[in-house]
mmCIF file of C-alpha atoms in Angstrom:
data_model
loop_
_atom_site.group_PDB
_atom_site.id
_atom_site.type_symbol
_atom_site.label_atom_id
_atom_site.label_comp_id
_atom_site.label_asym_id
_atom_site.label_seq_id
_atom_site.Cartn_x
_atom_site.Cartn_y
_atom_site.Cartn_z
ATOM 1 C CA UNK A 259 -13.558 -14.568 5.754
ATOM 2 C CA UNK A 260 -14.433 -14.484 2.076
ATOM 3 C CA UNK A 261 -11.257 -16.311 0.778
ATOM 4 C CA UNK A 262 -10.325 -19.500 2.490
ATOM 5 C CA UNK A 263 -6.707 -20.344 3.210
ATOM 6 C CA UNK A 264 -5.167 -21.908 0.242
ATOM 7 C CA UNK A 265 -1.779 -22.890 -1.209
ATOM 8 C CA UNK A 266 -1.321 -19.179 -2.100
ATOM 9 C CA UNK A 267 -1.086 -18.364 1.549
ATOM 10 C CA UNK A 268 1.952 -18.658 3.792
ATOM 11 C CA UNK A 269 1.053 -21.129 6.460
ATOM 12 C CA UNK A 270 2.637 -22.823 9.475
ATOM 13 C CA UNK A 271 1.396 -25.807 11.335
ATOM 14 C CA UNK A 272 -0.480 -28.855 10.305
ATOM 15 C CA UNK A 273 -2.861 -28.560 7.396
ATOM 16 C CA UNK A 274 -5.455 -30.585 9.196
ATOM 17 C CA UNK A 275 -5.206 -28.735 12.463
ATOM 18 C CA UNK A 276 -8.612 -28.093 14.113
ATOM 19 C CA UNK A 277 -7.964 -24.408 14.171
ATOM 20 C CA UNK A 278 -6.903 -22.102 11.323
ATOM 21 C CA UNK A 279 -5.728 -18.652 12.597
ATOM 22 C CA UNK A 280 -5.333 -16.068 9.860
ATOM 23 C CA UNK A 281 -3.745 -12.722 10.656
ATOM 24 C CA UNK A 282 -4.036 -9.729 8.402
ATOM 25 C CA UNK A 283 -0.924 -7.659 9.234
ATOM 26 C CA UNK A 284 1.232 -4.726 8.441
ATOM 27 C CA UNK A 285 4.919 -4.994 9.279
ATOM 28 C CA UNK A 286 5.141 -1.296 10.312
ATOM 29 C CA UNK A 287 2.146 -1.447 12.645
ATOM 30 C CA UNK A 288 3.004 -1.313 16.340
ATOM 31 C CA UNK A 289 -0.082 -3.303 17.279
ATOM 32 C CA UNK A 290 0.854 -5.987 14.719
ATOM 33 C CA UNK A 291 4.336 -6.221 16.270
ATOM 34 C CA UNK A 292 2.727 -6.727 19.679
ATOM 35 C CA UNK A 293 0.390 -9.356 18.231
ATOM 36 C CA UNK A 294 3.347 -11.153 16.545
ATOM 37 C CA UNK A 295 4.821 -12.075 19.919
ATOM 38 C CA UNK A 296 1.370 -13.172 21.120
ATOM 39 C CA UNK A 297 0.927 -15.402 18.113
ATOM 40 C CA UNK A 298 4.421 -16.876 18.519
ATOM 41 C CA UNK A 299 3.612 -17.704 22.184
ATOM 42 C CA UNK A 300 0.246 -19.104 21.190
ATOM 43 C CA UNK A 301 1.845 -21.278 18.458
ATOM 44 C CA UNK A 302 4.250 -22.677 21.033
ATOM 45 C CA UNK A 303 1.437 -23.316 23.547
ATOM 46 C CA UNK A 304 -1.051 -24.793 21.175
ATOM 47 C CA UNK A 305 1.251 -26.476 18.741
ATOM 48 C CA UNK A 306 -0.477 -29.053 16.625
ATOM 49 C CA UNK A 307 -3.925 -27.499 17.135
ATOM 50 C CA UNK A 308 -3.150 -24.432 15.080
ATOM 51 C CA UNK A 309 -2.441 -23.742 11.435
ATOM 52 C CA UNK A 310 -1.395 -20.119 11.139
ATOM 53 C CA UNK A 311 -1.638 -18.019 7.976
ATOM 54 C CA UNK A 312 -0.410 -14.512 7.278
ATOM 55 C CA UNK A 313 -1.972 -12.068 4.859
ATOM 56 C CA UNK A 314 -0.735 -8.602 4.040
ATOM 57 C CA UNK A 315 -2.502 -5.358 4.655
ATOM 58 C CA UNK A 316 0.137 -2.690 4.166
ATOM 59 C CA UNK A 317 -1.341 0.553 5.396
ATOM 60 C CA UNK A 318 0.592 2.701 2.977
ATOM 61 C CA UNK A 319 -1.125 5.983 3.859
ATOM 62 C CA UNK A 320 0.212 5.689 7.452
ATOM 63 C CA UNK A 321 3.338 3.530 7.091
ATOM 64 C CA UNK A 322 5.959 4.632 4.670
ATOM 65 C CA UNK A 323 7.665 1.169 4.515
ATOM 66 C CA UNK A 324 4.718 -1.106 4.911
ATOM 67 C CA UNK A 325 4.489 -2.137 1.172
ATOM 68 C CA UNK A 326 8.217 -2.649 0.828
ATOM 69 C CA UNK A 327 8.160 -4.800 3.927
ATOM 70 C CA UNK A 328 5.294 -6.908 2.664
ATOM 71 C CA UNK A 329 7.188 -7.217 -0.685
ATOM 72 C CA UNK A 330 10.282 -8.331 1.194
ATOM 73 C CA UNK A 331 8.424 -11.120 2.962
ATOM 74 C CA UNK A 332 6.969 -12.352 -0.331
ATOM 75 C CA UNK A 333 10.309 -12.076 -2.099
ATOM 76 C CA UNK A 334 11.982 -14.002 0.656
ATOM 77 C CA UNK A 335 9.194 -16.527 0.347
ATOM 78 C CA UNK A 336 10.182 -17.129 -3.301
ATOM 79 C CA UNK A 337 13.489 -18.264 -1.940
ATOM 80 C CA UNK A 338 12.016 -20.432 0.826
ATOM 81 C CA UNK A 339 12.539 -17.942 3.585
ATOM 82 C CA UNK A 340 9.189 -16.275 4.146
ATOM 83 C CA UNK A 341 8.882 -17.097 7.888
ATOM 84 C CA UNK A 342 12.516 -16.105 8.531
ATOM 85 C CA UNK A 343 11.958 -12.730 6.927
ATOM 86 C CA UNK A 344 8.509 -12.345 8.646
ATOM 87 C CA UNK A 345 10.205 -12.850 11.973
ATOM 88 C CA UNK A 346 13.010 -10.414 11.131
ATOM 89 C CA UNK A 347 10.638 -7.670 9.956
ATOM 90 C CA UNK A 348 8.855 -7.790 13.233
ATOM 91 C CA UNK A 349 11.895 -8.113 15.369
ATOM 92 C CA UNK A 350 13.666 -5.236 13.708
ATOM 93 C CA UNK A 351 10.771 -2.808 12.971
ATOM 94 C CA UNK A 352 12.719 0.452 12.763
ATOM 95 C CA UNK A 353 14.743 -0.911 9.919
ATOM 96 C CA UNK A 354 12.342 -1.455 7.050
ATOM 97 C CA UNK A 355 13.885 0.884 4.419
ATOM 98 C CA UNK A 356 15.058 -0.594 1.127
ATOM 99 C CA UNK A 357 18.763 -0.742 2.284
ATOM 100 C CA UNK A 358 17.773 -2.545 5.440
ATOM 101 C CA UNK A 359 15.617 -5.027 3.568
ATOM 102 C CA UNK A 360 18.588 -5.872 1.314
ATOM 103 C CA UNK A 361 20.755 -6.286 4.416
ATOM 104 C CA UNK A 362 18.170 -8.646 5.940
ATOM 105 C CA UNK A 363 18.102 -10.632 2.714
ATOM 106 C CA UNK A 364 21.874 -10.967 2.760
ATOM 107 C CA UNK A 365 21.910 -11.970 6.367
ATOM 108 C CA UNK A 366 19.307 -14.709 5.645
ATOM 109 C CA UNK A 367 21.463 -16.085 2.869
ATOM 110 C CA UNK A 368 19.170 -15.082 0.072
ATOM 111 C CA UNK A 369 20.301 -14.325 -3.421
ATOM 112 C CA UNK A 370 20.241 -10.613 -2.941
ATOM 113 C CA UNK A 371 20.134 -9.737 -6.618
ATOM 114 C CA UNK A 372 17.129 -11.923 -7.150
ATOM 115 C CA UNK A 373 15.561 -10.600 -3.924
ATOM 116 C CA UNK A 374 16.041 -7.011 -5.123
ATOM 117 C CA UNK A 375 14.432 -7.776 -8.471
ATOM 118 C CA UNK A 376 11.469 -9.381 -6.673
ATOM 119 C CA UNK A 377 10.960 -6.299 -4.515
ATOM 120 C CA UNK A 378 9.861 -4.553 -7.669
ATOM 121 C CA UNK A 379 7.883 -7.471 -9.128
ATOM 122 C CA UNK A 380 4.368 -6.527 -10.213
ATOM 123 C CA UNK A 381 2.946 -9.977 -9.522
ATOM 124 C CA UNK A 382 3.969 -9.832 -5.879
ATOM 125 C CA UNK A 383 2.577 -6.280 -5.542
ATOM 126 C CA UNK A 384 -0.676 -7.487 -7.172
ATOM 127 C CA UNK A 385 -0.873 -10.495 -4.695
ATOM 128 C CA UNK A 386 -0.471 -8.123 -1.704
ATOM 129 C CA UNK A 387 -3.065 -5.686 -3.023
ATOM 130 C CA UNK A 388 -5.423 -8.519 -3.590
ATOM 131 C CA UNK A 389 -4.981 -9.815 -0.063
ATOM 132 C CA UNK A 390 -5.683 -6.322 1.273
ATOM 133 C CA UNK A 391 -8.852 -6.038 -0.924
ATOM 134 C CA UNK A 392 -10.130 -9.421 0.173
ATOM 135 C CA UNK A 393 -9.435 -8.537 3.833
ATOM 136 C CA UNK A 394 -11.462 -5.345 3.527
ATOM 137 C CA UNK A 395 -14.255 -7.267 1.844
ATOM 138 C CA UNK A 396 -14.153 -9.757 4.735
ATOM 139 C CA UNK A 397 -14.688 -6.979 7.247
ATOM 140 C CA UNK A 398 -11.271 -5.967 8.415
ATOM 141 C CA UNK A 399 -10.961 -2.330 9.372
ATOM 142 C CA UNK A 400 -7.752 -2.304 11.351
ATOM 143 C CA UNK A 401 -4.556 -4.148 11.821
ATOM 144 C CA UNK A 402 -4.070 -6.662 13.094
ATOM 145 C CA UNK A 403 -7.211 -8.480 12.310
ATOM 146 C CA UNK A 404 -7.633 -12.212 13.100
ATOM 147 C CA UNK A 405 -9.944 -14.806 11.659
ATOM 148 C CA UNK A 406 -10.388 -18.087 13.514
ATOM 149 C CA UNK A 407 -11.735 -20.868 11.339
ATOM 150 C CA UNK A 408 -13.002 -18.215 8.934
ATOM 151 C CA UNK A 409 -14.856 -16.114 11.582
ATOM 152 C CA UNK A 410 -13.573 -12.685 12.363
ATOM 153 C CA UNK A 411 -12.205 -12.536 16.006
ATOM 154 C CA UNK A 412 -13.006 -9.255 17.727
ATOM 155 C CA UNK A 413 -11.951 -10.282 21.235
ATOM 156 C CA UNK A 414 -8.817 -9.265 23.166
ATOM 157 C CA UNK A 415 -5.676 -9.711 21.188
ATOM 158 C CA UNK A 416 -3.618 -10.652 24.148
ATOM 159 C CA UNK A 417 -2.408 -14.159 24.821
ATOM 160 C CA UNK A 418 -5.250 -15.073 27.174
ATOM 161 C CA UNK A 419 -7.957 -13.798 24.757
ATOM 162 C CA UNK A 420 -6.597 -15.471 21.631
ATOM 163 C CA UNK A 421 -5.672 -18.689 23.463
ATOM 164 C CA UNK A 422 -9.230 -18.980 24.832
ATOM 165 C CA UNK A 423 -10.651 -18.321 21.366
ATOM 166 C CA UNK A 424 -8.413 -20.973 19.796
ATOM 167 C CA UNK A 425 -9.218 -23.516 22.509
ATOM 168 C CA UNK A 426 -12.969 -22.812 22.106
ATOM 169 C CA UNK A 427 -12.702 -23.238 18.326
ATOM 170 C CA UNK A 428 -10.668 -26.450 18.708
ATOM 171 C CA UNK A 429 -13.274 -27.813 21.164
ATOM 172 C CA UNK A 430 -16.152 -26.902 18.811
ATOM 173 C CA UNK A 431 -14.391 -28.555 15.926
ATOM 174 C CA UNK A 432 -13.776 -31.768 17.845
ATOM 175 C CA UNK A 433 -17.414 -31.806 18.969
ATOM 176 C CA UNK A 434 -18.725 -31.351 15.432
ATOM 177 C CA UNK A 435 -16.011 -32.919 13.444
#
């Protein structure tokens, strides 16, 4: 992975966790939706051993609402609700149109007027496009794509596969760190 996780990323988990799992995702991608539940289960199982980061790769040529959904997550993040919106966008995938995003914002208690303005913010759009560019430079060619401690993970994206990869990475880190 060419760009390490930084304060510009949305992360969950301990900063000093032995494993950093980065997911490049698209909120309208059915495989990303499936991976979301795997990551949530993995996060529950591995807890303090994982720091999880999300980066956007809206596949706008295939997914009509992908960019708006990524913008919604970032806009919610500006009001401290990135993860709540992230969860909602994956749990409610058929409702990613602009009206639905505004409804989600209202239900999350966001300042909807500010949220709506942020949906059209060029700085947020630029951040998302840059994440996508860096992902491509790092070798991603589909969504979801995972990186574990900076290395692209090409194994099975089910719970067993990702869990084993995380445990292996944590073990390697403890042996070398």
